Each structure stands twice: as C-alpha cells, then as structure tokens.
mmCIF file of C-alpha atoms in Angstrom:
data_model
loop_
_atom_site.group_PDB
_atom_site.id
_atom_site.type_symbol
_atom_site.label_atom_id
_atom_site.label_comp_id
_atom_site.label_asym_id
_atom_site.label_seq_id
_atom_site.Cartn_x
_atom_site.Cartn_y
_atom_site.Cartn_z
ATOM 1 C CA MET W 1 27.747 -21.363 -25.659
ATOM 2 C CA VAL W 2 30.546 -23.474 -27.214
ATOM 3 C CA LYS W 3 29.833 -26.612 -27.071
ATOM 4 C CA LYS W 4 31.796 -29.447 -25.633
ATOM 5 C CA LYS W 5 34.924 -31.477 -27.372
ATOM 6 C CA ARG W 6 33.825 -34.932 -27.284
ATOM 7 C CA ILE W 7 36.761 -36.814 -26.160
ATOM 8 C CA LEU W 8 36.946 -41.086 -26.221
ATOM 9 C CA VAL W 9 39.559 -42.651 -24.267
ATOM 10 C CA THR W 10 40.111 -46.203 -24.406
ATOM 11 C CA GLY W 11 42.592 -47.485 -21.385
ATOM 12 C CA ALA W 12 40.071 -45.523 -19.543
ATOM 13 C CA ALA W 13 40.753 -47.179 -15.791
ATOM 14 C CA GLY W 14 44.589 -48.083 -16.809
ATOM 15 C CA LYS W 15 47.459 -46.171 -15.195
ATOM 16 C CA VAL W 16 47.448 -43.595 -17.523
ATOM 17 C CA GLY W 17 43.513 -43.541 -18.864
ATOM 18 C CA LYS W 18 42.540 -42.944 -15.461
ATOM 19 C CA VAL W 19 44.793 -39.743 -15.017
ATOM 20 C CA VAL W 20 44.583 -38.729 -18.696
ATOM 21 C CA VAL W 21 39.851 -38.464 -18.039
ATOM 22 C CA LYS W 22 40.552 -36.235 -15.329
ATOM 23 C CA ASP W 23 42.963 -34.365 -16.924
ATOM 24 C CA LEU W 24 40.112 -33.918 -20.453
ATOM 25 C CA THR W 25 37.355 -32.574 -18.000
ATOM 26 C CA SER W 26 39.273 -30.291 -15.304
ATOM 27 C CA HIS W 27 39.877 -28.356 -18.801
ATOM 28 C CA GLY W 28 36.414 -28.927 -20.327
ATOM 29 C CA TYR W 29 36.473 -31.599 -22.309
ATOM 30 C CA ASP W 30 33.177 -34.175 -22.500
ATOM 31 C CA VAL W 31 35.057 -37.166 -22.689
ATOM 32 C CA PHE W 32 33.124 -41.075 -22.553
ATOM 33 C CA ALA W 33 35.571 -44.176 -21.036
ATOM 34 C CA VAL W 34 36.624 -46.885 -22.708
ATOM 35 C CA ASP W 35 37.031 -49.947 -20.778
ATOM 36 C CA ARG W 36 36.852 -53.965 -19.990
ATOM 37 C CA ASP W 37 35.467 -52.944 -16.704
ATOM 38 C CA PHE W 38 35.470 -49.337 -16.124
ATOM 39 C CA LYS W 39 35.229 -47.747 -12.877
ATOM 40 C CA GLU W 40 36.872 -44.724 -12.167
ATOM 41 C CA GLU W 41 34.026 -42.355 -12.456
ATOM 42 C CA PRO W 42 30.520 -43.668 -11.356
ATOM 43 C CA ASP W 43 28.469 -41.323 -13.474
ATOM 44 C CA MET W 44 30.739 -40.825 -16.569
ATOM 45 C CA PRO W 45 29.092 -41.515 -19.543
ATOM 46 C CA ASN W 46 31.128 -44.672 -20.469
ATOM 47 C CA MET W 47 31.295 -47.974 -21.892
ATOM 48 C CA THR W 48 32.699 -51.921 -21.024
ATOM 49 C CA ALA W 49 33.884 -52.595 -25.142
ATOM 50 C CA GLU W 50 35.970 -55.849 -26.446
ATOM 51 C CA LEU W 51 38.586 -53.277 -28.562
ATOM 52 C CA THR W 52 39.727 -57.314 -30.438
ATOM 53 C CA ASP W 53 35.958 -57.385 -31.448
ATOM 54 C CA PHE W 54 35.388 -55.062 -34.274
ATOM 55 C CA GLY W 55 31.945 -55.240 -33.971
ATOM 56 C CA GLU W 56 32.443 -53.854 -30.300
ATOM 57 C CA THR W 57 34.470 -51.140 -31.221
ATOM 58 C CA LEU W 58 32.910 -50.079 -33.805
ATOM 59 C CA ASP W 59 29.366 -49.436 -31.658
ATOM 60 C CA ALA W 60 32.023 -47.836 -28.773
ATOM 61 C CA LEU W 61 33.287 -45.101 -31.442
ATOM 62 C CA SER W 62 29.266 -44.082 -32.822
ATOM 63 C CA SER W 63 28.694 -44.401 -28.750
ATOM 64 C CA ILE W 64 27.823 -40.782 -27.214
ATOM 65 C CA GLY W 65 25.715 -41.729 -24.150
ATOM 66 C CA GLU W 66 24.123 -44.342 -22.356
ATOM 67 C CA ASP W 67 21.682 -44.170 -24.992
ATOM 68 C CA VAL W 68 22.168 -41.760 -27.433
ATOM 69 C CA TYR W 69 24.135 -43.360 -30.424
ATOM 70 C CA GLY W 70 26.041 -41.053 -32.853
ATOM 71 C CA ARG W 71 24.350 -40.824 -36.769
ATOM 72 C CA ALA W 72 25.223 -40.316 -39.996
ATOM 73 C CA GLU W 73 24.949 -36.587 -40.722
ATOM 74 C CA MET W 74 26.963 -36.493 -37.082
ATOM 75 C CA LYS W 75 30.678 -37.561 -36.112
ATOM 76 C CA ALA W 76 30.327 -38.764 -32.396
ATOM 77 C CA PHE W 77 33.405 -37.731 -30.680
ATOM 78 C CA ASP W 78 36.432 -34.707 -31.864
ATOM 79 C CA ALA W 79 39.119 -37.150 -31.211
ATOM 80 C CA ILE W 80 39.698 -40.399 -30.043
ATOM 81 C CA VAL W 81 42.631 -41.632 -27.590
ATOM 82 C CA HIS W 82 43.555 -44.934 -28.208
ATOM 83 C CA LEU W 83 45.573 -46.306 -25.001
ATOM 84 C CA ALA W 84 44.256 -49.671 -24.201
ATOM 85 C CA SER W 85 46.290 -52.362 -24.885
ATOM 86 C CA ILE W 86 48.316 -55.169 -22.778
ATOM 87 C CA PRO W 87 50.712 -52.674 -20.737
ATOM 88 C CA HIS W 88 54.093 -54.791 -20.127
ATOM 89 C CA PRO W 89 56.129 -57.160 -21.822
ATOM 90 C CA ARG W 90 55.644 -60.760 -20.651
ATOM 91 C CA GLU W 91 52.345 -59.949 -18.820
ATOM 92 C CA TYR W 92 51.329 -62.053 -20.723
ATOM 93 C CA SER W 93 52.043 -64.798 -23.292
ATOM 94 C CA ASP W 94 53.758 -62.895 -26.961
ATOM 95 C CA ALA W 95 51.539 -64.172 -28.623
ATOM 96 C CA GLU W 96 48.348 -63.240 -26.368
ATOM 97 C CA THR W 97 50.585 -59.553 -26.674
ATOM 98 C CA PHE W 98 50.525 -59.002 -29.231
ATOM 99 C CA SER W 99 47.201 -60.631 -31.040
ATOM 100 C CA ASN W 100 45.130 -58.068 -28.768
ATOM 101 C CA ASN W 101 47.524 -54.886 -28.873
ATOM 102 C CA MET W 102 48.127 -55.436 -32.224
ATOM 103 C CA VAL W 103 44.106 -56.201 -33.227
ATOM 104 C CA ALA W 104 42.840 -53.901 -30.826
ATOM 105 C CA THR W 105 44.852 -50.665 -32.403
ATOM 106 C CA TYR W 106 43.624 -51.503 -36.109
ATOM 107 C CA ASN W 107 40.008 -51.965 -34.468
ATOM 108 C CA VAL W 108 40.321 -47.946 -33.524
ATOM 109 C CA PHE W 109 42.277 -46.692 -36.602
ATOM 110 C CA GLU W 110 39.697 -48.953 -39.066
ATOM 111 C CA ALA W 111 36.866 -47.233 -36.629
ATOM 112 C CA ALA W 112 37.598 -43.960 -36.686
ATOM 113 C CA LYS W 113 38.262 -43.730 -40.282
ATOM 114 C CA ARG W 114 34.960 -45.327 -41.285
ATOM 115 C CA LEU W 115 33.241 -42.885 -38.630
ATOM 116 C CA GLY W 116 35.099 -40.087 -40.019
ATOM 117 C CA ILE W 117 37.014 -38.819 -36.726
ATOM 118 C CA ASN W 118 40.174 -38.223 -38.113
ATOM 119 C CA ASN W 119 42.141 -36.781 -35.118
ATOM 120 C CA ILE W 120 43.789 -39.486 -33.434
ATOM 121 C CA VAL W 121 46.015 -40.093 -30.430
ATOM 122 C CA TRP W 122 47.548 -43.515 -29.334
ATOM 123 C CA SER W 123 50.068 -44.708 -26.832
ATOM 124 C CA SER W 124 53.238 -45.454 -28.285
ATOM 125 C CA SER W 125 56.728 -46.025 -25.975
ATOM 126 C CA GLU W 126 59.757 -45.959 -25.441
ATOM 127 C CA THR W 127 60.151 -49.563 -25.627
ATOM 128 C CA LEU W 128 60.890 -48.708 -30.073
ATOM 129 C CA LEU W 129 63.525 -47.176 -29.256
ATOM 130 C CA GLY W 130 65.730 -49.922 -28.830
ATOM 131 C CA ILE W 131 65.039 -50.378 -25.316
ATOM 132 C CA PRO W 132 66.876 -52.131 -23.208
ATOM 133 C CA PHE W 133 69.897 -49.824 -24.667
ATOM 134 C CA GLU W 134 72.891 -51.948 -23.127
ATOM 135 C CA GLN W 135 71.393 -54.156 -25.767
ATOM 136 C CA SER W 136 71.202 -52.843 -28.293
ATOM 137 C CA ALA W 137 74.044 -50.258 -29.942
ATOM 138 C CA ILE W 138 72.284 -46.582 -30.092
ATOM 139 C CA GLU W 139 75.124 -44.129 -31.436
ATOM 140 C CA SER W 140 74.235 -41.332 -29.843
ATOM 141 C CA VAL W 141 72.433 -38.776 -27.258
ATOM 142 C CA PRO W 142 70.049 -37.608 -26.770
ATOM 143 C CA VAL W 143 68.506 -40.365 -28.536
ATOM 144 C CA LYS W 144 66.255 -38.254 -30.928
ATOM 145 C CA GLU W 145 62.851 -39.854 -32.971
ATOM 146 C CA ASP W 146 64.546 -40.806 -35.984
ATOM 147 C CA VAL W 147 66.548 -42.824 -34.598
ATOM 148 C CA LYS W 148 65.806 -46.843 -36.137
ATOM 149 C CA LYS W 149 63.065 -48.114 -34.813
ATOM 150 C CA LEU W 150 64.395 -51.674 -33.182
ATOM 151 C CA GLY W 151 61.445 -53.925 -31.425
ATOM 152 C CA SER W 152 63.783 -56.316 -28.718
ATOM 153 C CA SER W 153 60.517 -57.848 -27.056
ATOM 154 C CA THR W 154 56.521 -59.226 -28.712
ATOM 155 C CA TYR W 155 55.315 -55.683 -26.743
ATOM 156 C CA ALA W 156 57.485 -53.253 -28.384
ATOM 157 C CA ILE W 157 57.192 -54.463 -31.828
ATOM 158 C CA THR W 158 53.713 -54.157 -31.002
ATOM 159 C CA LYS W 159 54.732 -50.400 -31.119
ATOM 160 C CA VAL W 160 56.715 -50.654 -33.463
ATOM 161 C CA LEU W 161 53.810 -52.322 -36.217
ATOM 162 C CA GLY W 162 51.803 -50.175 -34.471
ATOM 163 C CA GLU W 163 53.031 -46.741 -35.756
ATOM 164 C CA GLU W 164 53.733 -48.653 -39.388
ATOM 165 C CA LEU W 165 49.960 -48.868 -39.371
ATOM 166 C CA ALA W 166 49.523 -45.132 -38.052
ATOM 167 C CA GLU W 167 51.324 -43.914 -40.705
ATOM 168 C CA GLN W 168 48.847 -46.288 -43.678
ATOM 169 C CA PHE W 169 46.005 -45.464 -42.227
ATOM 170 C CA CYS W 170 47.131 -41.246 -43.523
ATOM 171 C CA LEU W 171 48.812 -42.181 -46.421
ATOM 172 C CA HIS W 172 45.293 -43.236 -47.927
ATOM 173 C CA ASN W 173 43.506 -41.151 -45.731
ATOM 174 C CA PRO W 174 44.715 -37.044 -46.443
ATOM 175 C CA ASP W 175 42.292 -35.171 -43.341
ATOM 176 C CA MET W 176 43.566 -38.080 -40.577
ATOM 177 C CA LYS W 177 46.075 -37.125 -38.031
ATOM 178 C CA ILE W 178 47.744 -39.606 -35.453
ATOM 179 C CA ALA W 179 49.971 -38.237 -33.252
ATOM 180 C CA CYS W 180 51.931 -41.660 -31.196
ATOM 181 C CA LEU W 181 53.393 -40.579 -28.247
ATOM 182 C CA ARG W 182 56.289 -42.595 -27.143
ATOM 183 C CA LEU W 183 56.138 -42.350 -23.600
ATOM 184 C CA SER W 184 59.242 -43.170 -20.792
ATOM 185 C CA ASN W 185 58.555 -45.387 -18.439
ATOM 186 C CA VAL W 186 55.312 -43.915 -16.286
ATOM 187 C CA MET W 187 55.518 -42.788 -12.737
ATOM 188 C CA GLU W 188 53.060 -41.968 -10.265
ATOM 189 C CA GLU W 189 54.303 -39.784 -7.342
ATOM 190 C CA GLU W 190 54.210 -42.910 -5.089
ATOM 191 C CA ASP W 191 56.571 -44.486 -7.280
ATOM 192 C CA TYR W 192 59.233 -41.407 -6.121
ATOM 193 C CA LYS W 193 60.428 -42.695 -3.150
ATOM 194 C CA GLN W 194 62.092 -45.142 -4.452
ATOM 195 C CA PHE W 195 63.846 -43.129 -7.215
ATOM 196 C CA PRO W 196 66.830 -42.742 -4.122
ATOM 197 C CA SER W 197 68.036 -46.029 -4.555
ATOM 198 C CA TYR W 198 68.660 -46.014 -7.752
ATOM 199 C CA ASN W 199 71.803 -43.498 -7.014
ATOM 200 C CA GLU W 200 73.144 -46.246 -5.257
ATOM 201 C CA ASP W 201 73.518 -49.118 -8.544
ATOM 202 C CA PRO W 202 72.550 -46.845 -11.575
ATOM 203 C CA THR W 203 72.317 -49.939 -13.682
ATOM 204 C CA LYS W 204 69.081 -50.131 -12.478
ATOM 205 C CA ARG W 205 67.966 -47.695 -14.971
ATOM 206 C CA LEU W 206 70.820 -48.759 -17.729
ATOM 207 C CA TRP W 207 67.896 -49.977 -19.694
ATOM 208 C CA ASN W 208 66.370 -46.928 -20.648
ATOM 209 C CA LEU W 209 68.607 -44.089 -19.996
ATOM 210 C CA TRP W 210 67.105 -43.276 -16.701
ATOM 211 C CA SER W 211 64.967 -42.121 -18.296
ATOM 212 C CA TYR W 212 60.706 -41.490 -16.870
ATOM 213 C CA ILE W 213 57.517 -39.426 -17.343
ATOM 214 C CA ASP W 214 55.126 -38.424 -14.375
ATOM 215 C CA VAL W 215 51.636 -39.897 -15.456
ATOM 216 C CA ARG W 216 50.045 -36.020 -15.162
ATOM 217 C CA ASP W 217 53.119 -34.936 -17.440
ATOM 218 C CA ALA W 218 51.795 -38.506 -20.010
ATOM 219 C CA ALA W 219 48.291 -36.962 -19.785
ATOM 220 C CA GLN W 220 49.949 -32.895 -20.797
ATOM 221 C CA ALA W 221 51.045 -34.776 -23.640
ATOM 222 C CA ILE W 222 48.262 -35.731 -25.198
ATOM 223 C CA ARG W 223 45.823 -33.082 -24.599
ATOM 224 C CA LYS W 224 48.328 -30.968 -26.002
ATOM 225 C CA ALA W 225 48.790 -34.049 -28.621
ATOM 226 C CA ILE W 226 44.295 -33.797 -29.423
ATOM 227 C CA GLU W 227 44.441 -29.845 -29.128
ATOM 228 C CA THR W 228 47.433 -29.653 -31.945
ATOM 229 C CA GLU W 229 47.045 -29.278 -35.830
ATOM 230 C CA PHE W 230 48.496 -31.551 -38.373
ATOM 231 C CA LYS W 231 47.710 -33.755 -40.588
ATOM 232 C CA GLY W 232 49.025 -37.020 -40.925
ATOM 233 C CA MET W 233 51.531 -39.555 -38.677
ATOM 234 C CA ALA W 234 53.818 -37.635 -36.045
ATOM 235 C CA THR W 235 55.296 -39.406 -33.770
ATOM 236 C CA PHE W 236 56.617 -37.512 -30.506
ATOM 237 C CA ILE W 237 59.040 -38.871 -27.356
ATOM 238 C CA ILE W 238 57.615 -38.355 -24.366
ATOM 239 C CA THR W 239 59.751 -38.271 -21.006
ATOM 240 C CA ASN W 240 60.527 -35.311 -18.228
ATOM 241 C CA ASP W 241 63.505 -33.149 -17.970
ATOM 242 C CA ASN W 242 65.650 -34.306 -16.131
ATOM 243 C CA THR W 243 66.749 -37.877 -15.582
ATOM 244 C CA VAL W 244 65.706 -40.625 -12.319
ATOM 245 C CA MET W 245 69.477 -39.556 -11.390
ATOM 246 C CA GLU W 246 71.385 -36.865 -9.015
ATOM 247 C CA LYS W 247 75.030 -36.819 -10.603
ATOM 248 C CA PRO W 248 74.900 -35.545 -13.865
ATOM 249 C CA SER W 249 73.478 -36.953 -17.238
ATOM 250 C CA GLU W 250 77.000 -36.042 -19.513
ATOM 251 C CA GLN W 251 79.398 -38.193 -16.457
ATOM 252 C CA LEU W 252 76.058 -41.015 -16.969
ATOM 253 C CA VAL W 253 76.999 -41.506 -20.030
ATOM 254 C CA ARG W 254 80.763 -41.270 -20.103
ATOM 255 C CA GLU W 255 81.325 -44.030 -17.631
ATOM 256 C CA TYR W 256 78.166 -46.334 -18.925
ATOM 257 C CA TYR W 257 77.560 -45.821 -22.537
ATOM 258 C CA PRO W 258 81.986 -45.140 -23.341
ATOM 259 C CA ASN W 259 81.206 -45.529 -26.987
ATOM 260 C CA VAL W 260 78.517 -43.623 -28.101
ATOM 261 C CA LYS W 261 78.349 -40.144 -29.119
ATOM 262 C CA ILE W 262 77.098 -37.132 -26.743
ATOM 263 C CA THR W 263 75.758 -34.385 -29.668
ATOM 264 C CA GLY W 264 76.072 -31.516 -28.604
ATOM 265 C CA GLU W 265 76.077 -30.168 -24.657
ATOM 266 C CA LEU W 266 74.126 -31.635 -22.048
ATOM 267 C CA THR W 267 73.009 -29.603 -19.379
ATOM 268 C CA GLU W 268 73.361 -31.655 -15.686
ATOM 269 C CA ASN W 269 70.652 -34.048 -15.694
ATOM 270 C CA GLN W 270 69.346 -33.805 -18.910
ATOM 271 C CA THR W 271 67.250 -36.551 -20.714
ATOM 272 C CA LEU W 272 68.638 -39.151 -22.805
ATOM 273 C CA LEU W 273 65.543 -38.620 -24.414
ATOM 274 C CA SER W 274 65.046 -36.363 -25.694
ATOM 275 C CA ASN W 275 61.756 -34.469 -25.836
ATOM 276 C CA GLU W 276 62.841 -31.166 -27.877
ATOM 277 C CA LYS W 277 60.121 -32.309 -30.607
ATOM 278 C CA ALA W 278 57.321 -32.347 -28.112
ATOM 279 C CA LYS W 279 58.050 -28.954 -27.047
ATOM 280 C CA ARG W 280 58.573 -27.518 -30.317
ATOM 281 C CA ILE W 281 55.135 -28.920 -31.768
ATOM 282 C CA LEU W 282 53.072 -29.983 -29.091
ATOM 283 C CA GLY W 283 53.939 -27.034 -26.163
ATOM 284 C CA TYR W 284 54.555 -29.781 -24.374
ATOM 285 C CA GLU W 285 56.456 -28.657 -20.927
ATOM 286 C CA PRO W 286 56.630 -31.262 -18.328
ATOM 287 C CA GLN W 287 55.286 -30.177 -14.930
ATOM 288 C CA TYR W 288 56.287 -32.702 -12.023
ATOM 289 C CA ASP W 289 59.819 -33.251 -11.476
ATOM 290 C CA TRP W 290 60.567 -36.454 -9.313
ATOM 291 C CA ARG W 291 62.837 -34.102 -6.669
ATOM 292 C CA ASN W 292 60.027 -32.235 -6.217
ATOM 293 C CA PHE W 293 58.669 -34.869 -3.526
ATOM 294 C CA VAL W 294 61.339 -37.303 -2.556
ATOM 295 C CA LYS W 295 62.414 -35.680 1.394
#
C-alpha cells in the first residue's frame, strides 16, 4: 500500500486554508492543520500554534499527530503549505502586520530547513505587482511574473520581502523548493452576487486590473504546486482566466489605462494578470468562473 503523503497547512482555519485542507484531503493527502484557533474539522489532526514563536513553529513542523512526533531519522511532513498571515492591509497596525508576517514566514522556512522538509508552498500576493495599479506605472498588460516588484502597503512589502527570503533559503539549500503563489483577490461563491455592480462602475476594480481567483481554484493551484517537481524559488501569478467584467479587456485597458501597452492579442474578458506560467509549469487550470454562479 502506498503511504499517504503528509502535508502541514498553516493558517488552516482561514478563508483559503479551510478550502485547501478539504481539497488536499479529498485528493488523498494526510493533512495536519495548524492555526491559532482551528475548529473546521474537529477529527482532523491539528495544533494551535503561534508561528511568530520559533519554538512553537519548530514543534508544529515536527509533529505528526496528537501524541506522535517526528524522529531525527524521519521527516514529519512531505510538504508545508504556509498560508498563515495577517491577510489584509490595515487590518492591524503596519508595525504589527510587518512583525507578524515576516517573523512567521521566517520561522516556517527556517524550521522546515532544519527538519529537512524541502517542499514549501507559500501564499504570496498580487499586491506586490504594483497594486493599486492606478497609482503605479505599469508599462504593459497582461502583467507577468517578471514585472518589478512594488510594495505599496506594509502588507505588500511583507510579500516582497517574503519572496526575497524564499530565494535566499533556496540559494543556501539546493534541495529546497519554495513555490510563491501570487494569489489574486480571493473570492468565495457568495461573493459573486456583487460582481454585476462592477460593470456599472468599472473604477471599483481598477486597483487590481479587474482580476480575481475563486478560492477553490486557489486550492487547486496550491495542490498542483506541491505536486510539481522543481528546485529553487519560483513565483506564479494565480488568477481566474477571465476578469470580473462583462466589458472586453482590451476596451477596459484603452479606456482606463490609455498609456499602457497591450502585449499580444487580448481575447474577450481575458485576465490582465497573466496565469500562463502557472498553467504551463504547474498544470493549473481554473474551473470556477463567476458567470456560472450569477443568474
């Protein structure tokens, strides 16, 4: 019998985390949930841990179950999905956001290194691409991974620096792989009822070029990133195939971003944050289009 791969998910009770846990479990993975307060699946092995404390982080990443711990000769987990963070700008003070997000990310990366866990998927963010775009000097669309990173908020800065941190860890450990997923604005199914209002006022979504990602597709991308074999740090923009708008993407760009160059041909409502790299390398394929959930 093939042994199930063990995956630890931090931030397992969050908007994305709880869906990732269900997705991984449904695909045959043995999941261990870590959060400050995990109540989603009472029967699932889980731990309450403060990831800004290195000792607690090391404990969590070396734990297999309630009473079983990893031994020196055995890794507790095959991969880590690190989602835990303060998820929005200005939800907490800037200093608290920076301290929490940076220290927790460092602790997870460092604990994984010490424990020999070399497969990490980390939730980066579209915010480091220059959001809000109406205030930054984007030169062309679709925006791709090689655009210069620009953190316009403390939250975004933690994502910029988190990617730099990931790169350094991988440079010092040639066996380590860290997939940094630049998730677009994550939506749940009930959020789609507000989407028609964006067509009445496209300026409501200027800030991220009318992009979004369904939380279920975000979970798919995370699973695909776990399963894809490569070494080193790599970044991937994760979006839906289409925008939140009914109006064609080319028309939106010409009307609201007249000085931005359009590279190639835009089809209908094509996303302006390119997910081509994630499709090509990870095999990511969005399944949930908002239009299928709005009557």
